[in-house]
XYZ file of C-alpha atoms in Angstrom:
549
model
C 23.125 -12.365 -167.209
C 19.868 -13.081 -165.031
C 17.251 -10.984 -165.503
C 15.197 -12.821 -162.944
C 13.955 -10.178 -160.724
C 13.099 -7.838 -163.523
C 10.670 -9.985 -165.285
C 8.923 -11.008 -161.464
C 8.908 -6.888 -161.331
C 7.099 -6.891 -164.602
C 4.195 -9.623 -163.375
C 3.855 -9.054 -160.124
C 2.307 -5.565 -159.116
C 2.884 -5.864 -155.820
C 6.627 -6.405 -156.029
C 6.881 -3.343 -158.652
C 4.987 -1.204 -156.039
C 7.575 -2.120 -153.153
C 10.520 -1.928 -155.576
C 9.190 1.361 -156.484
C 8.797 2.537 -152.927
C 10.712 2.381 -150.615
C 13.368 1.461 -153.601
C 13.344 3.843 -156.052
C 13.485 1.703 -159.243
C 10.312 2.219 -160.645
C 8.979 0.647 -163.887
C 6.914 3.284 -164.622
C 9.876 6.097 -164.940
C 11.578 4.533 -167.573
C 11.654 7.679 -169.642
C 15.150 9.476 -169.833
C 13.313 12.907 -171.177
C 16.751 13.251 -173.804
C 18.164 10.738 -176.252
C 21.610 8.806 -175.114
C 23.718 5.844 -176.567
C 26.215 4.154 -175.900
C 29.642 5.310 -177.616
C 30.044 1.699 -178.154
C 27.316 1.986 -180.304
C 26.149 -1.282 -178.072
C 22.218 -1.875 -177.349
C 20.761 0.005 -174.337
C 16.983 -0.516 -173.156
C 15.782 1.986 -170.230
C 13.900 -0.304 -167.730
C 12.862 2.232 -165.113
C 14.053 5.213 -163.154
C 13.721 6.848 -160.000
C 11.766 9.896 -158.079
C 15.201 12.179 -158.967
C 14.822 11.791 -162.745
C 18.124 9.171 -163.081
C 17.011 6.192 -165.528
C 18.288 2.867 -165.417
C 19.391 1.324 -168.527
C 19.643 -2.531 -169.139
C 22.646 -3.086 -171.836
C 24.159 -5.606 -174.437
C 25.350 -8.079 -171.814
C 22.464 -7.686 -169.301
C 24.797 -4.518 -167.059
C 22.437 -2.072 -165.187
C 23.643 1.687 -166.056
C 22.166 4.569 -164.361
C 22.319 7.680 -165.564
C 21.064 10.649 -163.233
C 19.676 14.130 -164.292
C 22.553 16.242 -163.861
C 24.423 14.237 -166.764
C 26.231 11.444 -164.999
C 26.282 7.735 -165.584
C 27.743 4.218 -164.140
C 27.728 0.967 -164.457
C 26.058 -0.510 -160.973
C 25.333 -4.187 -161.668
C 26.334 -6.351 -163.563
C 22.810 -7.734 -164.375
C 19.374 -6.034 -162.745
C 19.588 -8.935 -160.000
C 22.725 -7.585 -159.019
C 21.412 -4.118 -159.782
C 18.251 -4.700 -157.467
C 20.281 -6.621 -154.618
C 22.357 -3.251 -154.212
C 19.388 -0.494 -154.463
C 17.520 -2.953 -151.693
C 20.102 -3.796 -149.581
C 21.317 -0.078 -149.792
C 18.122 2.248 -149.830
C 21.091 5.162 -149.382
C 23.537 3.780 -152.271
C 24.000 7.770 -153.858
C 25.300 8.235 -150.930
C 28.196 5.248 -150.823
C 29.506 6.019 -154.421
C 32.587 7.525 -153.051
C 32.962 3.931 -150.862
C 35.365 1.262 -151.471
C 36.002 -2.130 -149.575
C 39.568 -0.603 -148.778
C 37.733 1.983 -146.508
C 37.360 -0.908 -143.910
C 33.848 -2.811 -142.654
C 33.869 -0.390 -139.592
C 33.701 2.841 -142.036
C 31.246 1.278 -144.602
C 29.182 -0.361 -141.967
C 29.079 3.127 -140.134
C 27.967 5.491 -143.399
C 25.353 2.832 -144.609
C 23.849 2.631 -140.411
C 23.336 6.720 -140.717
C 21.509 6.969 -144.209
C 19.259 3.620 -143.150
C 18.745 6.000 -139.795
C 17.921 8.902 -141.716
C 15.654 7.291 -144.006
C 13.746 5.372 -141.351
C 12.732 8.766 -139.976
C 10.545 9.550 -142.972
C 9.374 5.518 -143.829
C 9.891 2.193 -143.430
C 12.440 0.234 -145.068
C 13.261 -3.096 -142.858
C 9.941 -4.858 -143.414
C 9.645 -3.731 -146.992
C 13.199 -4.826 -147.923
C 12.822 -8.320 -146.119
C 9.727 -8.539 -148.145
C 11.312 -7.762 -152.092
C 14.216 -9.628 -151.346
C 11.602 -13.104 -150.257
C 9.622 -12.368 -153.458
C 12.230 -11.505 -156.032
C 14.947 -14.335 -154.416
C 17.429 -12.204 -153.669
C 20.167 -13.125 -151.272
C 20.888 -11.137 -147.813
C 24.640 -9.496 -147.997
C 26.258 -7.372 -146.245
C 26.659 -3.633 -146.366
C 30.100 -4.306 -147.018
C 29.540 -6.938 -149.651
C 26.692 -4.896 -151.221
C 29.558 -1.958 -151.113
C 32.508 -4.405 -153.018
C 29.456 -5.119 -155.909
C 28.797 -1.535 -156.242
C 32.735 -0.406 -156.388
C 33.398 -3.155 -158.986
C 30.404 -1.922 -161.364
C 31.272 1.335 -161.564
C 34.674 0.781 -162.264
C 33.536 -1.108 -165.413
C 31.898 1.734 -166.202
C 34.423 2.880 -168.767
C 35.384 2.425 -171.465
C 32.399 -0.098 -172.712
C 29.780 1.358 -170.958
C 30.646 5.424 -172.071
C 27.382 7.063 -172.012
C 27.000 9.866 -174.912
C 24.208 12.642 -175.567
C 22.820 10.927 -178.817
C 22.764 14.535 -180.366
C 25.462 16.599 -179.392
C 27.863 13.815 -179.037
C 29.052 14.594 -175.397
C 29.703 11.934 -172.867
C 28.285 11.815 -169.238
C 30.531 12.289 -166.371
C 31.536 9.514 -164.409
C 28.742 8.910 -161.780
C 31.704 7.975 -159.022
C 35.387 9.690 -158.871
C 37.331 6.416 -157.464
C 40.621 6.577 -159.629
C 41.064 4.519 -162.626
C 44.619 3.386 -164.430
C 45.891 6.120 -166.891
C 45.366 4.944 -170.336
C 49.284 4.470 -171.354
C 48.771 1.753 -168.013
C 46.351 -0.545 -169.844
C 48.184 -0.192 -173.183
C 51.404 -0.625 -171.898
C 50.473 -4.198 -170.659
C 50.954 -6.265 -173.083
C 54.077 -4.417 -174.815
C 55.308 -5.405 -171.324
C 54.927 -9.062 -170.878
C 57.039 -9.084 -174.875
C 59.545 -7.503 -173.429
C 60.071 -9.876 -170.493
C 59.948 -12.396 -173.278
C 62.521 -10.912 -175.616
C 64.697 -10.505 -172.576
C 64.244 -14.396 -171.674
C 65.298 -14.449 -175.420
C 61.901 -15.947 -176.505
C 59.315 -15.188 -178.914
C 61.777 -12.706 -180.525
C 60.037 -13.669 -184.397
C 56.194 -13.496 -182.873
C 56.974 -10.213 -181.409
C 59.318 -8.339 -184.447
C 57.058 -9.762 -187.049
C 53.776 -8.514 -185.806
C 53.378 -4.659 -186.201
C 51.079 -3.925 -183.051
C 53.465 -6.305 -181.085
C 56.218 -4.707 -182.203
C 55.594 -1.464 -181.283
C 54.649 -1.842 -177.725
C 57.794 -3.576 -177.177
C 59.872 -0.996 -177.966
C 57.294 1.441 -176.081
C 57.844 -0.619 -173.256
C 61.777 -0.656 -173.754
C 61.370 3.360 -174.092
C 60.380 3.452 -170.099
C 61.983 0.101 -169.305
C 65.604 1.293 -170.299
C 68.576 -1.677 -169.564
C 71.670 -1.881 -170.867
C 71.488 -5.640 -172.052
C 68.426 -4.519 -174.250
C 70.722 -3.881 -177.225
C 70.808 -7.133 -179.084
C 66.550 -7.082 -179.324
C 66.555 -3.532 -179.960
C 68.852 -4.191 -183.024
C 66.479 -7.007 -183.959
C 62.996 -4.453 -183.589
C 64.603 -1.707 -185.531
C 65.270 -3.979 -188.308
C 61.688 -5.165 -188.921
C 60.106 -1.929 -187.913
C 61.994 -0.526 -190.937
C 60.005 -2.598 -193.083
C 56.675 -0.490 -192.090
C 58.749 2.633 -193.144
C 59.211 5.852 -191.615
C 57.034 5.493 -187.881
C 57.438 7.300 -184.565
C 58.566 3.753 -183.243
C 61.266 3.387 -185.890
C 62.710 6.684 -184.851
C 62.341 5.681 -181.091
C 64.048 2.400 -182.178
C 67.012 3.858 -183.459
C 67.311 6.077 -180.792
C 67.329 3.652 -178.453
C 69.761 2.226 -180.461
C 72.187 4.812 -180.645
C 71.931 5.811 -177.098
C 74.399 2.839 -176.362
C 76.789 4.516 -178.801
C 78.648 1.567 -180.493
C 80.483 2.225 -183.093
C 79.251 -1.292 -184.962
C 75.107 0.114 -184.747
C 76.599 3.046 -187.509
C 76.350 0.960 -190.470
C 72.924 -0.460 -189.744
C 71.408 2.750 -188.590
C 72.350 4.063 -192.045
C 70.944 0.775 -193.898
C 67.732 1.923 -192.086
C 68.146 5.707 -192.766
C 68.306 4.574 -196.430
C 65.227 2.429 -196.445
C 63.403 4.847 -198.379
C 62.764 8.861 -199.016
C 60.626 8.819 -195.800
C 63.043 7.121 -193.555
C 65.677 9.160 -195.068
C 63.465 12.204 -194.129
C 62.860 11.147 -190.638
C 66.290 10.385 -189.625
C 67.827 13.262 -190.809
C 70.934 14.428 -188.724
C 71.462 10.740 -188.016
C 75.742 10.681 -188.252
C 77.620 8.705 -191.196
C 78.498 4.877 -190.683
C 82.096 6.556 -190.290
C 81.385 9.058 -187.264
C 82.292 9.059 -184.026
C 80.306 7.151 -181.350
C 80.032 10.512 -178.706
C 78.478 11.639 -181.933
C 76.144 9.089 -182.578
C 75.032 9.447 -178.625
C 74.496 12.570 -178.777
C 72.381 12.741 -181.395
C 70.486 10.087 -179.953
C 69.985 12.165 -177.052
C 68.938 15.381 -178.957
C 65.951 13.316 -179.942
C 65.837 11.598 -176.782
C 64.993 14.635 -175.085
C 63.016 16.589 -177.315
C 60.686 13.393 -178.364
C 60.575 10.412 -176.036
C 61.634 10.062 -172.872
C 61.167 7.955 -170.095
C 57.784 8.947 -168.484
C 54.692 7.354 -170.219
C 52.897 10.104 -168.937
C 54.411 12.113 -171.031
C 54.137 11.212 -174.295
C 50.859 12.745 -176.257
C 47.290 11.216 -175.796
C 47.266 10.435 -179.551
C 50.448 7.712 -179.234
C 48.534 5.742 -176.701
C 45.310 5.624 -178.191
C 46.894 4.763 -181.793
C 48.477 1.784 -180.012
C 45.456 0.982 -178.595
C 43.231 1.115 -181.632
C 46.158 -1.144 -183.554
C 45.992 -3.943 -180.589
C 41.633 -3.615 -180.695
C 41.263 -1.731 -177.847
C 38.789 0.166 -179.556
C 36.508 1.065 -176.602
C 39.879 2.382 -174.719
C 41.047 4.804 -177.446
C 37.320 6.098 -178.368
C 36.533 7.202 -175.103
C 39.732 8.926 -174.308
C 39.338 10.895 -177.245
C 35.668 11.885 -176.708
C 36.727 13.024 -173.643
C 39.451 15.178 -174.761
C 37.071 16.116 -177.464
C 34.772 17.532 -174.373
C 37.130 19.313 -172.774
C 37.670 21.625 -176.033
C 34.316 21.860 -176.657
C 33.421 23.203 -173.247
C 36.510 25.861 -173.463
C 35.121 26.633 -177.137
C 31.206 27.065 -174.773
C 32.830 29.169 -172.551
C 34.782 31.045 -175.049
C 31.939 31.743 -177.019
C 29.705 32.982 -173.624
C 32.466 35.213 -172.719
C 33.043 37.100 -175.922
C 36.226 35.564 -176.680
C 37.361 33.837 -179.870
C 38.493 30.185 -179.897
C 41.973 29.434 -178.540
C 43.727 28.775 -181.726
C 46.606 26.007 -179.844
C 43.743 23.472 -179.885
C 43.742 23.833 -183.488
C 46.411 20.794 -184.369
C 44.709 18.430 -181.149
C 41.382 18.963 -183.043
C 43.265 18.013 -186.135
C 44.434 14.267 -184.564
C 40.938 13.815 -183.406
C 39.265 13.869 -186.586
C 42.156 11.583 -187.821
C 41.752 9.369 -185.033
C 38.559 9.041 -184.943
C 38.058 8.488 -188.585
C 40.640 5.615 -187.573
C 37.832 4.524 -185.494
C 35.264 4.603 -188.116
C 33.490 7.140 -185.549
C 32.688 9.993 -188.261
C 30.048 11.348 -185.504
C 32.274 12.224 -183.556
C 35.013 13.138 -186.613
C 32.206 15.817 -187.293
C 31.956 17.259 -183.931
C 35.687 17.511 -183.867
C 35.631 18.988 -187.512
C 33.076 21.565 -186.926
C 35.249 23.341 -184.076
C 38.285 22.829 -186.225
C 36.917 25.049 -189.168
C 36.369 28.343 -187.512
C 40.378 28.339 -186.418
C 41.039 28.368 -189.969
C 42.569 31.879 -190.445
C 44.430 31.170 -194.184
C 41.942 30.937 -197.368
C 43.265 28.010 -198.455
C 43.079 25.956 -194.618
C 39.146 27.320 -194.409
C 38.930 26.222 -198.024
C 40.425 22.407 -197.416
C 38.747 22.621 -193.853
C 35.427 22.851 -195.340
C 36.220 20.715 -197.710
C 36.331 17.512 -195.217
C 33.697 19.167 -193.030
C 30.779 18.946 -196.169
C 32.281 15.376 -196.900
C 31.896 14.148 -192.939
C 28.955 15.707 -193.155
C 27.575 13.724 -195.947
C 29.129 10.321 -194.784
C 26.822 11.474 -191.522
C 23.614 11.405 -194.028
C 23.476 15.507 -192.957
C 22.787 16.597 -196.775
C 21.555 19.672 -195.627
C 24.206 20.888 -193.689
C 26.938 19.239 -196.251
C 24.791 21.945 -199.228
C 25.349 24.918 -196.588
C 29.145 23.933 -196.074
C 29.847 23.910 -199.464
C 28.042 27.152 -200.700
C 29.851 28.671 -197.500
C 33.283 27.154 -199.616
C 32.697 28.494 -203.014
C 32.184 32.109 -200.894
C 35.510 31.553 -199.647
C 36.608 30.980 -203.230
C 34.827 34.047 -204.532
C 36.325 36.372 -201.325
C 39.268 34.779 -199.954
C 39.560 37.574 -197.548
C 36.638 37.567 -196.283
C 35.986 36.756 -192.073
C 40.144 35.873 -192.257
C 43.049 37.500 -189.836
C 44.543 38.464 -193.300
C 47.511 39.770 -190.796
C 49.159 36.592 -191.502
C 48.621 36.194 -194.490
C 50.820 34.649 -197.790
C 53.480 37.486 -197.099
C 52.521 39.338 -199.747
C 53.196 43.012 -198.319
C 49.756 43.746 -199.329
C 47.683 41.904 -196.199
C 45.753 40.166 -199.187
C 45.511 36.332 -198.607
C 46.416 35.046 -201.584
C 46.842 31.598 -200.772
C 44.021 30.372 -203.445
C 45.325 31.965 -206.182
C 45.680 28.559 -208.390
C 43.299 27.129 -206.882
C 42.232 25.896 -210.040
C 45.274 24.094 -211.218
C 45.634 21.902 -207.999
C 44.239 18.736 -206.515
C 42.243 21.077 -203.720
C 40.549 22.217 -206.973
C 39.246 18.785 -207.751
C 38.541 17.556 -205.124
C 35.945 20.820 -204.019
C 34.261 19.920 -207.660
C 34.248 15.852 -206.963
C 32.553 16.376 -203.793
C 29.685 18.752 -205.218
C 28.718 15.906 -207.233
C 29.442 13.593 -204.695
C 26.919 15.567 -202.053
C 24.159 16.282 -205.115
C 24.183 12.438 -205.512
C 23.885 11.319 -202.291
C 21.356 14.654 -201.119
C 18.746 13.842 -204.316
C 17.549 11.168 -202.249
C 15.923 13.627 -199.987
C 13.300 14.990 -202.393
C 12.999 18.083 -199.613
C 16.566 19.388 -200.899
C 15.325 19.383 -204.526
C 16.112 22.646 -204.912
C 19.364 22.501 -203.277
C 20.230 19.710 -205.407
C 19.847 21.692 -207.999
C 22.091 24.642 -206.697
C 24.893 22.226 -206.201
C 24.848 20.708 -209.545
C 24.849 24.080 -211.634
C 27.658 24.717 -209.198
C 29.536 21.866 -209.405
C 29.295 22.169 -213.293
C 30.660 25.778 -212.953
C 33.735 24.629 -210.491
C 34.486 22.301 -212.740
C 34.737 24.664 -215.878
C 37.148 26.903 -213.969
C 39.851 24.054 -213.552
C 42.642 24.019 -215.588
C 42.551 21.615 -218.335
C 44.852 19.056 -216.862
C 42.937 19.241 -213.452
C 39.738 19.243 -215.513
C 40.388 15.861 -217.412
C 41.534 14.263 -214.073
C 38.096 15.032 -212.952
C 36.303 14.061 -215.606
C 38.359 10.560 -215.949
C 37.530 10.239 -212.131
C 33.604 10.725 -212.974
C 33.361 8.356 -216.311
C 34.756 5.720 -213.977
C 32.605 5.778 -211.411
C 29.986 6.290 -214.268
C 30.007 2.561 -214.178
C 29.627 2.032 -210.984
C 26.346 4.386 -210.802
C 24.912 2.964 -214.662
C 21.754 2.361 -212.656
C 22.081 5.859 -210.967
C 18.918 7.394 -209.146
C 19.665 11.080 -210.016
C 20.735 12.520 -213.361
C 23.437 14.468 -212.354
C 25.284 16.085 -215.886
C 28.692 17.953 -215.183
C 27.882 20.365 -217.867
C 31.029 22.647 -218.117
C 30.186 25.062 -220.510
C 33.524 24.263 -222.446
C 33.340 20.653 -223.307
C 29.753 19.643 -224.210
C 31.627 15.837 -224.478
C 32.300 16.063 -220.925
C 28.947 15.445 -219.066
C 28.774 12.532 -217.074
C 25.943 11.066 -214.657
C 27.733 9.955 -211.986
C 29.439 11.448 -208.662
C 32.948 9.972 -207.394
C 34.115 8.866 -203.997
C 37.514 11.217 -204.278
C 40.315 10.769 -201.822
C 40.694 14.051 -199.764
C 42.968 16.522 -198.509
C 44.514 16.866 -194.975
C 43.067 19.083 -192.535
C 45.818 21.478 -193.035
């Protein structure tokens, strides 16, 4: 992209001053006064700003962003000669971001005519903007071609140009409110085009054989329901039984069964019986020997209580799963940030108004760190995490909650904070009760949350000990935490002498072989257990870890 009229800016005084004023895009304002990024993670270079405190950012491919002071952001050219050509030709543009070409010349010529009449009452503009435009080469358009620019760049704005707060991980508004697509819209697309295939009977192989292909077909069949869809439908439930037990196999065979022929009986159970999780997932589906009314209406039992036929809908996590397995990345990352948003602001309010967390956003916050580990995002995994872990009413949830919350923490290079969440783990240990709703607890009869009792004979148990080691390797290289370091060693080495012996020697087989992998290790860190003087090892593993829940 051309990036003309910015470098003329940058040797020409004279043209800086004019662009400056009357313009507003001033070289000298390029400071934002906060830290932002791009959730992309894409390059972003702030070029100048204006008299309101809004910046304008130059990105990857040469776009114009500008983000204002009261934490919105758009895309408004799609290079800073484009950029420039709109703030010049409209002096007013703030004012035109709820514009659209569809409003009509006579509307758009009208609203720019009253701001350039308003303005002129304070300074000139006409002279000045001939002027800029002669010394930077811009063309003359029209208000309402300058307005059909501006529309299309901020409709670009997301998902590849998501502006975040490069702290606190929250995204800027949109800095228009014209209506975009729903998400399921632009994921749909292409199960819909292998549909229309299938149904012209092409491409039936391409389509069942490829995973991501295959399952926006039959999301497209799901809302696209015609009776002559059977024969494909037969041929997408057979290879989506090869990926196991998935929400699209279920939605296969109910779309299936929802025909109700008696011949589909014997192949739905060949699929029920693929494996233990298929025969899990299916379960209620009728024997190859049933009745069809049967077979229908258990198709429409799960019909109605799972799928349906509005893509609106089905849960935010569906379409942004099928949109990170076709590489929409962008698409799915942003829609979960700003779901992510929304709880966090309830969780701000919450907290201002004296009220505890709403515990129903306890499984969304869940997804999200899945999802967005998906994504490889564990930035904003930890921002999900962290409002996850105070919902935790059960010992053993807080336990496994913290758990993944020091671990995110530590894949985040936050060694500090992963040393805090792990002492603030072995306190749950030591007083399961303790900050818990015990109300609900293990069922007892006593009110005591017993839920960690054996602890030390499960996996939870090893993995809390792997990752001690894990965060006192990774935190030594921080000589400030030396202390720390220390702490969580001695600890670790006492976790790890509580464990039963089986869960013990797991451990310990887990360290020696990653023992090779660290031979040239950087920290001496011994997993003395006070029971097995054999057992100290200088390494720290890379464990797999526990669910959320």
């Amino acid at each position: 992209m051309s990036d003309h009229a910015l470098r003329l800016l940058r040797e020409q005084p004279h043209l800086a001053e004019l662009a400056a004023f009357p313009f507003n895009f001033d070289l000298t304002r390029a400071d934002h006064g906060e830290a932002v990024r791009l959730a992309s993670g894409g390059p972003l270079e702030a070029v100048a700003g204006d008299d309101t405190g809004g910046t304008y950012f130059v990105c990857g491919d040469g776009s114009v962003l500008y983000a204002d002071s009261e934490g919105s952001a758009g895309i408004i050219g799609n290079s800073v000669d484009e950029a420039l050509e709109v703030l010049v030709g409209l002096p007013g543009w703030h004012d035109y971001l709820g514009l659209a070409p569809a409003d009509g010349e006579e509307k758009i010529r009208a609203a720019v005519a009253e701001t350039e009449e308003e303005i002129r009452e304070y300074h000139g503009i006409d002279d000045e903007r001939t002027e800029l435009r002669a010394g930077l080469g811009l063309p003359e358009r029209s208000p309402v071609e300058l307005i059909g620019l501006l529309h299309a760049a901020l409709l670009r704005t997301e998902p590849d140009f998501l502006l975040l707060n490069a702290e606190e991980g929250g995204a800027h508004d949109l800095l228009d409110r014209h209506p975009r697509p729903p998400l399921w819209e632009a994921v749909l697309a292409r199960g819909r085009t292998d549909l229309t295939l299938l149904r012209e009977g092409s491409a039936w192989d391409e389509v069942a054989g490829d995973r991501a292909r295959r399952a926006l077909a039959l999301r497209a069949a799901q809302f696209d329901r015609r009776e002559g869809d059977l024969p494909l439908l037969r041929h997408l439930l057979r290879h989506e039984a090869e990926a196991s037990m998935t929400d699209e196999l279920r939605l296969a065979a109910v779309l299936v069964g929802l025909h109700g022929c008696a011949e589909d009986l014997p192949l739905l159970y060949e699929v029920r019986e693929t494996d233990f999780d298929t025969w899990c997932g299916l379960g209620g589906m009728p024997e190859p020997d049933a009745d069809p009314a049967e077979l229908r209406s258990w198709a429409r039992g799960l019909d109605d209580s799972l799928f349906g036929t509005d893509p609106a809908d089905e849960p935010l996590f569906t379409w942004t799963g099928l949109a990170r397995e076709q590489g929409l990345v962008e698409l799915a990352r942003a829609a979960l940030i700003r779901r992510l948003d929304d709880i966090d602001f309830r969780a701000y309010c919450d907290a201002r108004d004296g009220k505890a967390m709403e515990r129903r956003d306890a499984s969304q916050l869940s997804s999200l760190v899945h999802e967005f580990e998906q994504l490889g995002d564990t930035f904003q995994a930890l921002r999900a995490q962290r409002l996850y872990v105070p919902l935790q009413t059960r010992a053993w949830d807080r336990v496994s909650a913290l758990l993944r919350l020091a671990r995110l923490e530590r894949e985040e290079g936050r060694f500090g904070a992963a040393i805090r969440t792990l002492a603030s783990l072995r306190d749950t240990l030591a007083e399961p009760d303790g900050g818990a709703d015990v109300g609900g607890g293990s069922g007892s009869g006593s009110g005591s949350d017993k839920s960690l009792g054996h602890w030390q004979r499960t996996n939870l148990g090893a993995y809390i000990v792997e990752e001690h080691y894990a965060v006192a390797r990774t935190a030594a290289t921080d000589t400030a935490l030396a202390d720390e370091v220390r702490t969580v060693t001695v600890a670790a080495g006492e976790l790890l002498a509580r464990l039963s012996g089986t869960a013990r020697a797991n451990v310990e087989r887990h360290l020696a072989r990653t023992t090779d992998t660290h031979t040239d290790s950087r920290t001496d860190i011994h997993t003395d257990t006070g029971a097995n003087p054999d057992a100290g090892v200088s390494a720290e593993p890379t464990p797999p870890q526990p669910s959320a829940g």
